[in-house]
Coordinates of N, CA, C and O in Angstrom, one line a residue:
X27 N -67.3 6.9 -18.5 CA -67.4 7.1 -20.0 C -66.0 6.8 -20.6 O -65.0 7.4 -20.2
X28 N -66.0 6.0 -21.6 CA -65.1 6.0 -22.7 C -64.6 6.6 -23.5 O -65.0 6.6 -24.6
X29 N -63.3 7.3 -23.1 CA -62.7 8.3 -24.4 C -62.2 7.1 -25.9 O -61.9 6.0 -26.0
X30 N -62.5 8.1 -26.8 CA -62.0 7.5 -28.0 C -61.1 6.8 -27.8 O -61.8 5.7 -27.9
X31 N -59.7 6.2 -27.6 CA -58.5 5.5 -28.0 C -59.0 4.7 -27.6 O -58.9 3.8 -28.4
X32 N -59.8 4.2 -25.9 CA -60.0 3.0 -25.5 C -61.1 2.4 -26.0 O -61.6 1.3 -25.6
X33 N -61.7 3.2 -26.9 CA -63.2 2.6 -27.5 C -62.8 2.1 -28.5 O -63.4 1.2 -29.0
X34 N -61.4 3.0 -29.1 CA -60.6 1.9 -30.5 C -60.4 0.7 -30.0 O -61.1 -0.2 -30.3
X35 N -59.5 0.8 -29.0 CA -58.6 -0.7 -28.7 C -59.6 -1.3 -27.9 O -59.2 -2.4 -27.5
X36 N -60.9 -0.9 -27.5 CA -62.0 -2.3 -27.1 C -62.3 -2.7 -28.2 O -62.1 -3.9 -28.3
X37 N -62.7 -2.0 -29.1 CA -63.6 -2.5 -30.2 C -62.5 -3.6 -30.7 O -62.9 -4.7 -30.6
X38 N -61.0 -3.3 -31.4 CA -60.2 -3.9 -32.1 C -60.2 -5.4 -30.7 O -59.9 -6.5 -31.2
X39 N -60.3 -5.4 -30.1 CA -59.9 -6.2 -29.1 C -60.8 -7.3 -29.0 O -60.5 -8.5 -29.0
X40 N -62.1 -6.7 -28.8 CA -63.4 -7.5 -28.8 C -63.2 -8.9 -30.0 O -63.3 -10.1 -29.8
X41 N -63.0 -7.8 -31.6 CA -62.9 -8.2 -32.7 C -62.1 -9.3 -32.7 O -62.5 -10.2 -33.5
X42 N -60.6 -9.7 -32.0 CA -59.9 -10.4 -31.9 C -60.0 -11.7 -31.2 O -59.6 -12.9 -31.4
X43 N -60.7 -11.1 -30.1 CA -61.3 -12.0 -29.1 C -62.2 -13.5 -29.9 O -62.3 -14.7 -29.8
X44 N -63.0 -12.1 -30.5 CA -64.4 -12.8 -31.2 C -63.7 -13.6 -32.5 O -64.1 -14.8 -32.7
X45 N -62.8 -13.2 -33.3 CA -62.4 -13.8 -34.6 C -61.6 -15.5 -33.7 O -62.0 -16.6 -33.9
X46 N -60.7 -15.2 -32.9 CA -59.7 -16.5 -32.4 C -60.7 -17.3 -31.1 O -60.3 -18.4 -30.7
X47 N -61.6 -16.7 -30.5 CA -62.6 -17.4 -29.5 C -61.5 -17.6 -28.5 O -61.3 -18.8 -28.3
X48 N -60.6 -16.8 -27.8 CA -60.2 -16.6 -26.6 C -59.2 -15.0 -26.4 O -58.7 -14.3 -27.2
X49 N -59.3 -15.0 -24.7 CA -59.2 -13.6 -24.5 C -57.7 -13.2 -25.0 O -56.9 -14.1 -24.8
X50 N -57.3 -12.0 -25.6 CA -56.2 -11.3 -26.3 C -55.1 -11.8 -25.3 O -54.2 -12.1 -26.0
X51 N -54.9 -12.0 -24.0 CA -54.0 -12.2 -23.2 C -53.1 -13.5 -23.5 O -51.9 -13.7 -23.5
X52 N -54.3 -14.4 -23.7 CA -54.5 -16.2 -23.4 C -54.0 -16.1 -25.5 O -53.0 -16.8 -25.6
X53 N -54.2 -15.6 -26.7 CA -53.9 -15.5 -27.3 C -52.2 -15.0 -27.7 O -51.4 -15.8 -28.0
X54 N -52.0 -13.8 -27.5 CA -50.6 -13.6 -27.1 C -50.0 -14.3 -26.6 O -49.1 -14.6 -27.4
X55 N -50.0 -15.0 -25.2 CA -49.5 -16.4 -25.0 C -49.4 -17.7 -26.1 O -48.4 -18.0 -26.7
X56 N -50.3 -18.1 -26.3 CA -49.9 -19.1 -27.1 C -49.5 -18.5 -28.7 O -49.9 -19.3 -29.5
X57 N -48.8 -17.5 -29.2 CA -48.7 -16.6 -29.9 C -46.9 -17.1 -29.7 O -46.0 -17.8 -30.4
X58 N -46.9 -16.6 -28.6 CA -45.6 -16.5 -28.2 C -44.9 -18.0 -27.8 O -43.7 -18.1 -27.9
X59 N -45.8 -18.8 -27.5 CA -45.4 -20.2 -27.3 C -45.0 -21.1 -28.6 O -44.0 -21.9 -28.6
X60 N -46.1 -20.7 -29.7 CA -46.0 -20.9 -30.9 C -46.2 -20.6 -32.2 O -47.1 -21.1 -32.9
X61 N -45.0 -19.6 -32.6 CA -45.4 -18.4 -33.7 C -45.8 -19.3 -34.7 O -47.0 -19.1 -35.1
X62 N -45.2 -20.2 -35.2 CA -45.6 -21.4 -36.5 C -47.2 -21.6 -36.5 O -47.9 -21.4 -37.5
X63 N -47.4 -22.0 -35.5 CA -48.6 -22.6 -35.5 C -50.0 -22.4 -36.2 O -50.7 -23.3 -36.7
X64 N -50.0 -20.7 -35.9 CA -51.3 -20.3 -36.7 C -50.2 -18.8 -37.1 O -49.9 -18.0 -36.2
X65 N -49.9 -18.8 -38.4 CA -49.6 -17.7 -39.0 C -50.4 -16.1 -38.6 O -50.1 -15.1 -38.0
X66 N -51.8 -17.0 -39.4 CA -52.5 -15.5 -39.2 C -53.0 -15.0 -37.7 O -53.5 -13.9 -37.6
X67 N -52.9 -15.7 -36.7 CA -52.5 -15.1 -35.4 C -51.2 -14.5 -35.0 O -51.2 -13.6 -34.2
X68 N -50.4 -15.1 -35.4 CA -49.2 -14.1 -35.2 C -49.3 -12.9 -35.5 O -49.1 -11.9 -34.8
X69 N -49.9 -13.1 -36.9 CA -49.7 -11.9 -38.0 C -50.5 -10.4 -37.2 O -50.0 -9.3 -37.0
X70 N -51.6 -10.9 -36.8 CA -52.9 -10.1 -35.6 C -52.1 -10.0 -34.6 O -51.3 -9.0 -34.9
X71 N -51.9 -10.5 -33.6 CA -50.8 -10.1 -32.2 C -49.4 -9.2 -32.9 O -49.1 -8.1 -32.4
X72 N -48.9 -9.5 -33.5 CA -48.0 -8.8 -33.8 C -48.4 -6.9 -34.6 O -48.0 -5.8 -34.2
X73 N -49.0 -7.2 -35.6 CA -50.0 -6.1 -35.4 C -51.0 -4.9 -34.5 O -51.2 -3.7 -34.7
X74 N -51.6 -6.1 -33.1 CA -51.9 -5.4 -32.3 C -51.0 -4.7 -31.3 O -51.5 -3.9 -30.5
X75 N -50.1 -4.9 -31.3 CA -48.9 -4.5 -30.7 C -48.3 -3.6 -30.9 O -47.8 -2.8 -30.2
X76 N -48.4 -3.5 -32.5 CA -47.4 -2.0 -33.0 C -48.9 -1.2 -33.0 O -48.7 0.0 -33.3
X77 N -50.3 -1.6 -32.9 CA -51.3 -0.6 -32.6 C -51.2 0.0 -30.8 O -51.3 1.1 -30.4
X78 N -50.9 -1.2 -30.2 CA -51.1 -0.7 -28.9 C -49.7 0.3 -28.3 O -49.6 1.0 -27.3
X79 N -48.8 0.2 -29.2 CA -47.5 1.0 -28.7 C -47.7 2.3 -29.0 O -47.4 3.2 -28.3
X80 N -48.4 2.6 -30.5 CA -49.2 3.6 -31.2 C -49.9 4.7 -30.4 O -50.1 5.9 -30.3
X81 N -50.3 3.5 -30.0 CA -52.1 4.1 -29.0 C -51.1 4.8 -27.4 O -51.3 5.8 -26.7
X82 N -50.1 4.0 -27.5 CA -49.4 4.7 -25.9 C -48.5 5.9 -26.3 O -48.0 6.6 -25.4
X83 N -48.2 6.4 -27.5 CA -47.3 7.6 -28.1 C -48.9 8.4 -28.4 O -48.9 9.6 -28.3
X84 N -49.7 7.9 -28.5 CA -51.0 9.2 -29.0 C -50.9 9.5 -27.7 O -50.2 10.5 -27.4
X85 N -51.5 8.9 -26.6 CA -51.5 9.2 -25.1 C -51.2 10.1 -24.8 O -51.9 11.1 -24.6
X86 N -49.5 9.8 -24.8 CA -48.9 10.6 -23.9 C -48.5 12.0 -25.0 O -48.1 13.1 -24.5
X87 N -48.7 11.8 -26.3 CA -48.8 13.4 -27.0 C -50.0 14.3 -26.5 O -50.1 15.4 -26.2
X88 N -51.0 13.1 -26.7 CA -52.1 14.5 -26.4 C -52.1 15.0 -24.7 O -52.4 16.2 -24.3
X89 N -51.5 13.9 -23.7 CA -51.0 14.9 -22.5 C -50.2 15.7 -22.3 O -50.4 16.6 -21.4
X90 N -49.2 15.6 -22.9 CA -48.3 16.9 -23.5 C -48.9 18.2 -24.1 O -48.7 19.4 -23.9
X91 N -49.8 17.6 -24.9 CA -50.7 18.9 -25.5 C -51.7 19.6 -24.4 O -51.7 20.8 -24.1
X92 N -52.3 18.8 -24.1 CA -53.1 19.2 -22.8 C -52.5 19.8 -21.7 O -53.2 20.6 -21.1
X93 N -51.0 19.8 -21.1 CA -50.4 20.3 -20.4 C -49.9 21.7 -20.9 O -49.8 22.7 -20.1
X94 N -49.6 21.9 -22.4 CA -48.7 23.1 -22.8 C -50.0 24.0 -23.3 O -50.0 25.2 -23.6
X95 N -51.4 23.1 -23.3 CA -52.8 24.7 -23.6 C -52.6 25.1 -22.2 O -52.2 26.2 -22.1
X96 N -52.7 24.5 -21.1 CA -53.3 24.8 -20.1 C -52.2 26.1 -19.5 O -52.6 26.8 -18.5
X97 N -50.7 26.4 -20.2 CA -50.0 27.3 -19.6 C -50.1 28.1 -20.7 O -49.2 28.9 -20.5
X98 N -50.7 28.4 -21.8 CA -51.0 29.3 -22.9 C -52.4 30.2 -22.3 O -53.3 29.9 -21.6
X99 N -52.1 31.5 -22.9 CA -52.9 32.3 -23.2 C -54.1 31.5 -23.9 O -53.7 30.7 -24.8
X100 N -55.8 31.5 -23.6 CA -56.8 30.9 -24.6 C -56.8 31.3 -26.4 O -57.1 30.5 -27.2
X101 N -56.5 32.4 -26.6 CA -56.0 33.0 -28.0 C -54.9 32.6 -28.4 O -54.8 32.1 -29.5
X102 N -53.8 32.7 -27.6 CA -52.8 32.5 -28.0 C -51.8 31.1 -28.4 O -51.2 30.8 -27.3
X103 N -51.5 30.5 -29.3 CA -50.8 29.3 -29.5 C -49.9 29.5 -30.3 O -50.1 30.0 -31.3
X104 N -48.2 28.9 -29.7 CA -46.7 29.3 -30.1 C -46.3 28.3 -30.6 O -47.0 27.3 -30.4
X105 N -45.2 28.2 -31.3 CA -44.7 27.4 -32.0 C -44.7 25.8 -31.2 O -45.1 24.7 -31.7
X106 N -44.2 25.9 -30.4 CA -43.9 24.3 -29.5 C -45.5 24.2 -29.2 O -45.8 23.0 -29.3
X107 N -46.7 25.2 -28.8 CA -47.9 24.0 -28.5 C -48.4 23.7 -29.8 O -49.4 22.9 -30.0
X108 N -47.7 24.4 -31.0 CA -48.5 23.9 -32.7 C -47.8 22.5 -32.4 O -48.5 21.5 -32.5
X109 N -46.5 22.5 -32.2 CA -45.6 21.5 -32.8 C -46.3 20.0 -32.0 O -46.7 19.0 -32.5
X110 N -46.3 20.2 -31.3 CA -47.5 18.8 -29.8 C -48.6 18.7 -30.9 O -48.8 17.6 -31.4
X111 N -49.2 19.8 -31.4 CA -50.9 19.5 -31.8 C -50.1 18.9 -33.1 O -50.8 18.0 -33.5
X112 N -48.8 19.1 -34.1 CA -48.9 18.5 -34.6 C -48.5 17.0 -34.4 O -48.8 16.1 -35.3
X113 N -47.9 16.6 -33.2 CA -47.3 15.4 -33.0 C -48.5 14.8 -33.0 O -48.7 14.3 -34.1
X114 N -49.5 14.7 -32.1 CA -51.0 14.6 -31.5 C -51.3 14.1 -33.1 O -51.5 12.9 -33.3
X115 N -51.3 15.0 -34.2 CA -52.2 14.5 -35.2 C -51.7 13.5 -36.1 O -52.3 12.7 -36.8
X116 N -49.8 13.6 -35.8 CA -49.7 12.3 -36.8 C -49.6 10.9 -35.8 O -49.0 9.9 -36.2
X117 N -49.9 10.9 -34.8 CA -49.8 9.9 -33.7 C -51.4 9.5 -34.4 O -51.4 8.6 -35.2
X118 N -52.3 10.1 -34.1 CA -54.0 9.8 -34.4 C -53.4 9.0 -36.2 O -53.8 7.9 -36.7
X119 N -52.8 9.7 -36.8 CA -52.8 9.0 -38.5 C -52.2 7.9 -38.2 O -53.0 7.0 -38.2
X120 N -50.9 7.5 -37.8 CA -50.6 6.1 -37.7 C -51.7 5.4 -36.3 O -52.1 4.3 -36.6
X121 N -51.9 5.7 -35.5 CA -52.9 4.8 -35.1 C -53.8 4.5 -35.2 O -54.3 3.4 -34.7
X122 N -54.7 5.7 -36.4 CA -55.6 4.9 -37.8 C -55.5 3.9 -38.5 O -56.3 3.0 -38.6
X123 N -54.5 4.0 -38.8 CA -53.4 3.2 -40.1 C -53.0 2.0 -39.8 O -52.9 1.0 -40.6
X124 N -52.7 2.0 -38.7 CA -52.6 0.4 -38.1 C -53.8 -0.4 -37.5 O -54.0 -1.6 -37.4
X125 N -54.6 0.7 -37.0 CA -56.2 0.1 -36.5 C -57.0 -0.8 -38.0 O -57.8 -1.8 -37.9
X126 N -56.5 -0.1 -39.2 CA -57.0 -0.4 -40.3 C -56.7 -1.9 -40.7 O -57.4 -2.8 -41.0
X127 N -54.8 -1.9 -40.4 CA -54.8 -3.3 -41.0 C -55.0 -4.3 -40.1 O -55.2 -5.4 -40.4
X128 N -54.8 -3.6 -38.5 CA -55.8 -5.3 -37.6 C -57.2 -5.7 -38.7 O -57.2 -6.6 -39.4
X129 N -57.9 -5.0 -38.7 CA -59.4 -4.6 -38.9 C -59.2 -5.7 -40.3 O -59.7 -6.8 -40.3
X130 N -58.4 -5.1 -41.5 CA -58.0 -5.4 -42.5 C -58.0 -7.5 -42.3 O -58.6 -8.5 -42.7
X131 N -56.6 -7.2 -41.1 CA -56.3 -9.1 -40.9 C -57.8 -9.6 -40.4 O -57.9 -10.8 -40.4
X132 N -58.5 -9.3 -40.1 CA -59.1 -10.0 -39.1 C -60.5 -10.3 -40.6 O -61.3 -11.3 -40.7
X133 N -60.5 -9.3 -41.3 CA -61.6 -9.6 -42.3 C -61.5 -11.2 -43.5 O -60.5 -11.3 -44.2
X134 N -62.4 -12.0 -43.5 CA -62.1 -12.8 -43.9 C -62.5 -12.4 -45.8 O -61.8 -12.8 -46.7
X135 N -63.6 -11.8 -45.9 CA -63.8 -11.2 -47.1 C -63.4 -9.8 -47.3 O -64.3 -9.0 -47.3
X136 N -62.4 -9.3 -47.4 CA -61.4 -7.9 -47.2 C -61.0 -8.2 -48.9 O -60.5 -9.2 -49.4
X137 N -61.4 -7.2 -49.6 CA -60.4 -7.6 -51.1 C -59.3 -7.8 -51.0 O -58.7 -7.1 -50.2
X138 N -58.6 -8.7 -51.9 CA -57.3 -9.1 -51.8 C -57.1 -10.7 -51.0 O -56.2 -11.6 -51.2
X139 N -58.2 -10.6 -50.1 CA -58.2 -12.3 -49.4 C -59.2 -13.4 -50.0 O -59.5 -14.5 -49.5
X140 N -59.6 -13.1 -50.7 CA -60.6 -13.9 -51.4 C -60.2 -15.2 -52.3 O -59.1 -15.0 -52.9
X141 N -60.4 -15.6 -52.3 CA -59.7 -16.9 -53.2 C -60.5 -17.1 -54.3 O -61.4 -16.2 -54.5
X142 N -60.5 -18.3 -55.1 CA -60.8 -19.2 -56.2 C -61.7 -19.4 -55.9 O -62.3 -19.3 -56.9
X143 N -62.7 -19.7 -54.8 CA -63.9 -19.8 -54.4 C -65.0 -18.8 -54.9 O -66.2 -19.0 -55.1
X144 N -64.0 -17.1 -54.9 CA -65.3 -16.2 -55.1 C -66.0 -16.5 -56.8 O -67.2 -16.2 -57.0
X145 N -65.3 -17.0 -57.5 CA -65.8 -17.3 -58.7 C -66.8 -18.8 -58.8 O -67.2 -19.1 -59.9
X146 N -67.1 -19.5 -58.0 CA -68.0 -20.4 -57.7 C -69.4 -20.4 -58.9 O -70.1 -19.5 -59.3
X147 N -69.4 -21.3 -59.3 CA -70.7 -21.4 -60.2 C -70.4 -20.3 -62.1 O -71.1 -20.4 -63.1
X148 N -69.5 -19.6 -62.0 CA -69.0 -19.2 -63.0 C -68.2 -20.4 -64.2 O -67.5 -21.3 -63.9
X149 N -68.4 -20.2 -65.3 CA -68.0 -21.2 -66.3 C -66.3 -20.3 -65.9 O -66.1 -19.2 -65.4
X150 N -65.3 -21.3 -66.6 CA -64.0 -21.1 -66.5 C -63.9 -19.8 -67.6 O -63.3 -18.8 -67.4
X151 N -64.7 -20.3 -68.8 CA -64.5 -18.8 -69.8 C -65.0 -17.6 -69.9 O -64.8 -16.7 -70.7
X152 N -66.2 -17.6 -68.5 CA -66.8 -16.3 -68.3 C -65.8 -15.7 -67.3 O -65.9 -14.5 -67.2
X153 N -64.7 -16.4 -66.3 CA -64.0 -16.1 -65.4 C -62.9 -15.1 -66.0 O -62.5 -14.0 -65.5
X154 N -62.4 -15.9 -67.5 CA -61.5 -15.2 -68.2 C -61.6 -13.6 -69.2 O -60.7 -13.0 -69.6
X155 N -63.2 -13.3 -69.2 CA -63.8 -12.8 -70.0 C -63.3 -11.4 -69.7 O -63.1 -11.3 -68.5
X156 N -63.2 -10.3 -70.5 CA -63.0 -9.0 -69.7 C -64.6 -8.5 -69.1 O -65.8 -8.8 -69.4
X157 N -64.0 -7.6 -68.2 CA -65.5 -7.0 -67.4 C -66.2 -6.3 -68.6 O -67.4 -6.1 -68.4
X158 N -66.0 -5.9 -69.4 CA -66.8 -5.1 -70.8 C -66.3 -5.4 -72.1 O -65.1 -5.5 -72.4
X159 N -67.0 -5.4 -72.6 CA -66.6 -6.1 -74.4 C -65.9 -4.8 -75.2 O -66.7 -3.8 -75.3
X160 N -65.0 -4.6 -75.6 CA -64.0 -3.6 -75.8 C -64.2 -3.6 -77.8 O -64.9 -4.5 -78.3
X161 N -63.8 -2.8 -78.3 CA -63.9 -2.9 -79.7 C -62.4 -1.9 -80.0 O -62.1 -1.0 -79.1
X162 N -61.4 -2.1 -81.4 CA -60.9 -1.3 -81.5 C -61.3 0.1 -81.5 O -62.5 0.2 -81.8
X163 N -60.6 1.3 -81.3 CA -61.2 2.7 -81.5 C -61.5 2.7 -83.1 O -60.8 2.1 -84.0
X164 N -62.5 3.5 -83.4 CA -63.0 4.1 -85.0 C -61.8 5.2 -85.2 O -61.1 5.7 -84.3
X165 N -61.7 5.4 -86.1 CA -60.6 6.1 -86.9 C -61.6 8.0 -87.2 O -62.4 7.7 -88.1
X166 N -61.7 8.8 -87.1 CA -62.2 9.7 -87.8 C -62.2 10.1 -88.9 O -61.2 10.6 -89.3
X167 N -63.3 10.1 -89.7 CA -63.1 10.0 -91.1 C -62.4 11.1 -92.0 O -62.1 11.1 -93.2
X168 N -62.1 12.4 -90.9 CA -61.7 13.4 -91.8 C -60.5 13.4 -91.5 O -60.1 12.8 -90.5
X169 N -59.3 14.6 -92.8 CA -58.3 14.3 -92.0 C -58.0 15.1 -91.0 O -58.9 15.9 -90.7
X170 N -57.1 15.0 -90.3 CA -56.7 15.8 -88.8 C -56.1 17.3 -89.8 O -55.6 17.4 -90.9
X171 N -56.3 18.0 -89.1 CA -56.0 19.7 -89.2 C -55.0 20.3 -87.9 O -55.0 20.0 -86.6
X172 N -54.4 20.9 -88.5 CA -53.1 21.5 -87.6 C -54.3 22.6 -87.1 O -55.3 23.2 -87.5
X173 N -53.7 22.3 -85.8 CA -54.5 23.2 -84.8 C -53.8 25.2 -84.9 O -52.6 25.4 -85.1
X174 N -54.6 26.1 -84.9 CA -54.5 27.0 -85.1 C -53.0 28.1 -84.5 O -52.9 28.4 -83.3
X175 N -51.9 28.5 -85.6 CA -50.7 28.9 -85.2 C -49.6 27.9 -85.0 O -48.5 28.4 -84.5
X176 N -49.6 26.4 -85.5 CA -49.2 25.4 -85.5 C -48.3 24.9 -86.7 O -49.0 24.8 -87.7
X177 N -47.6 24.7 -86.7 CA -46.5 24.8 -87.8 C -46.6 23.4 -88.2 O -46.7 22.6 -87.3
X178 N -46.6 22.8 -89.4 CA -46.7 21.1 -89.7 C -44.7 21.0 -89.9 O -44.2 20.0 -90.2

């Protein structure tokens, strides 16, 4: 069975695999042979990289953690096994965080990547239009009143 981290980095891996149509290894290589060549593969290998360095600092935190329960009382937890559970948790946030923007590169409709195309079949002055028809604000007919204990 599959623990979590390696079910991240299969899945992210798969995804990579499946987006460039060759294995992560055989990509890295020609990555490395020729960073120019295809940007947005760089951009992915270089990213899976600071995921997979990520993924080897979660590791070896939560083995640390796992080592310093197992000499603890079951009730009891001291400052150094808080301090592991907290490394453990911000290792899990950045290795979210970078799982996100593989995920992010590899999306071809991701907001923010979309081009001139998403507006397709749109007239040029419906493109410019605002999303809701706005009107100046109305004025209140009465005059304003000093609010109560309020000095003019």
């Amino acid at each position: 069975m599959l623990d979590a981290s390696e079910d991240v980095m299969g899945v992210i891996t798969e995804r990579i695999e499946g987006r460039f149509q060759m294995p992560l290894s055989d990509l890295r290589r020609a990555v490395e042979a020729a960073p120019q060549a295809n940007p947005e593969a760089t951009t992915v290998v270089h990213w899976y990289g600071l995921l997979a360095e990520t993924q080897q600092a979660l590791d070896t935190a939560e083995d640390a953690l796992v080592e310093a329960l197992g000499t603890q009382p079951p009730d009891v937890l001291d400052d150094p096994v808080m301090e592991l559970a907290h490394r453990v948790n911000a290792a899990v946030a950045s290795r979210d965080g970078r799982a996100m923007v593989v995920k992010y590169l590899l999306d071809p409709n991701a907001p923010g990547k979309r081009g001139p195309g998403v507006w397709r079949g749109a007239s040029p002055a419906a493109r410019r239009a605002p999303a809701l028809h706005t009107s100046a604000p109305t004025l209140p007919s009465t005059p304003s009143t000093t609010a109560r204990g309020a000095t003019r």
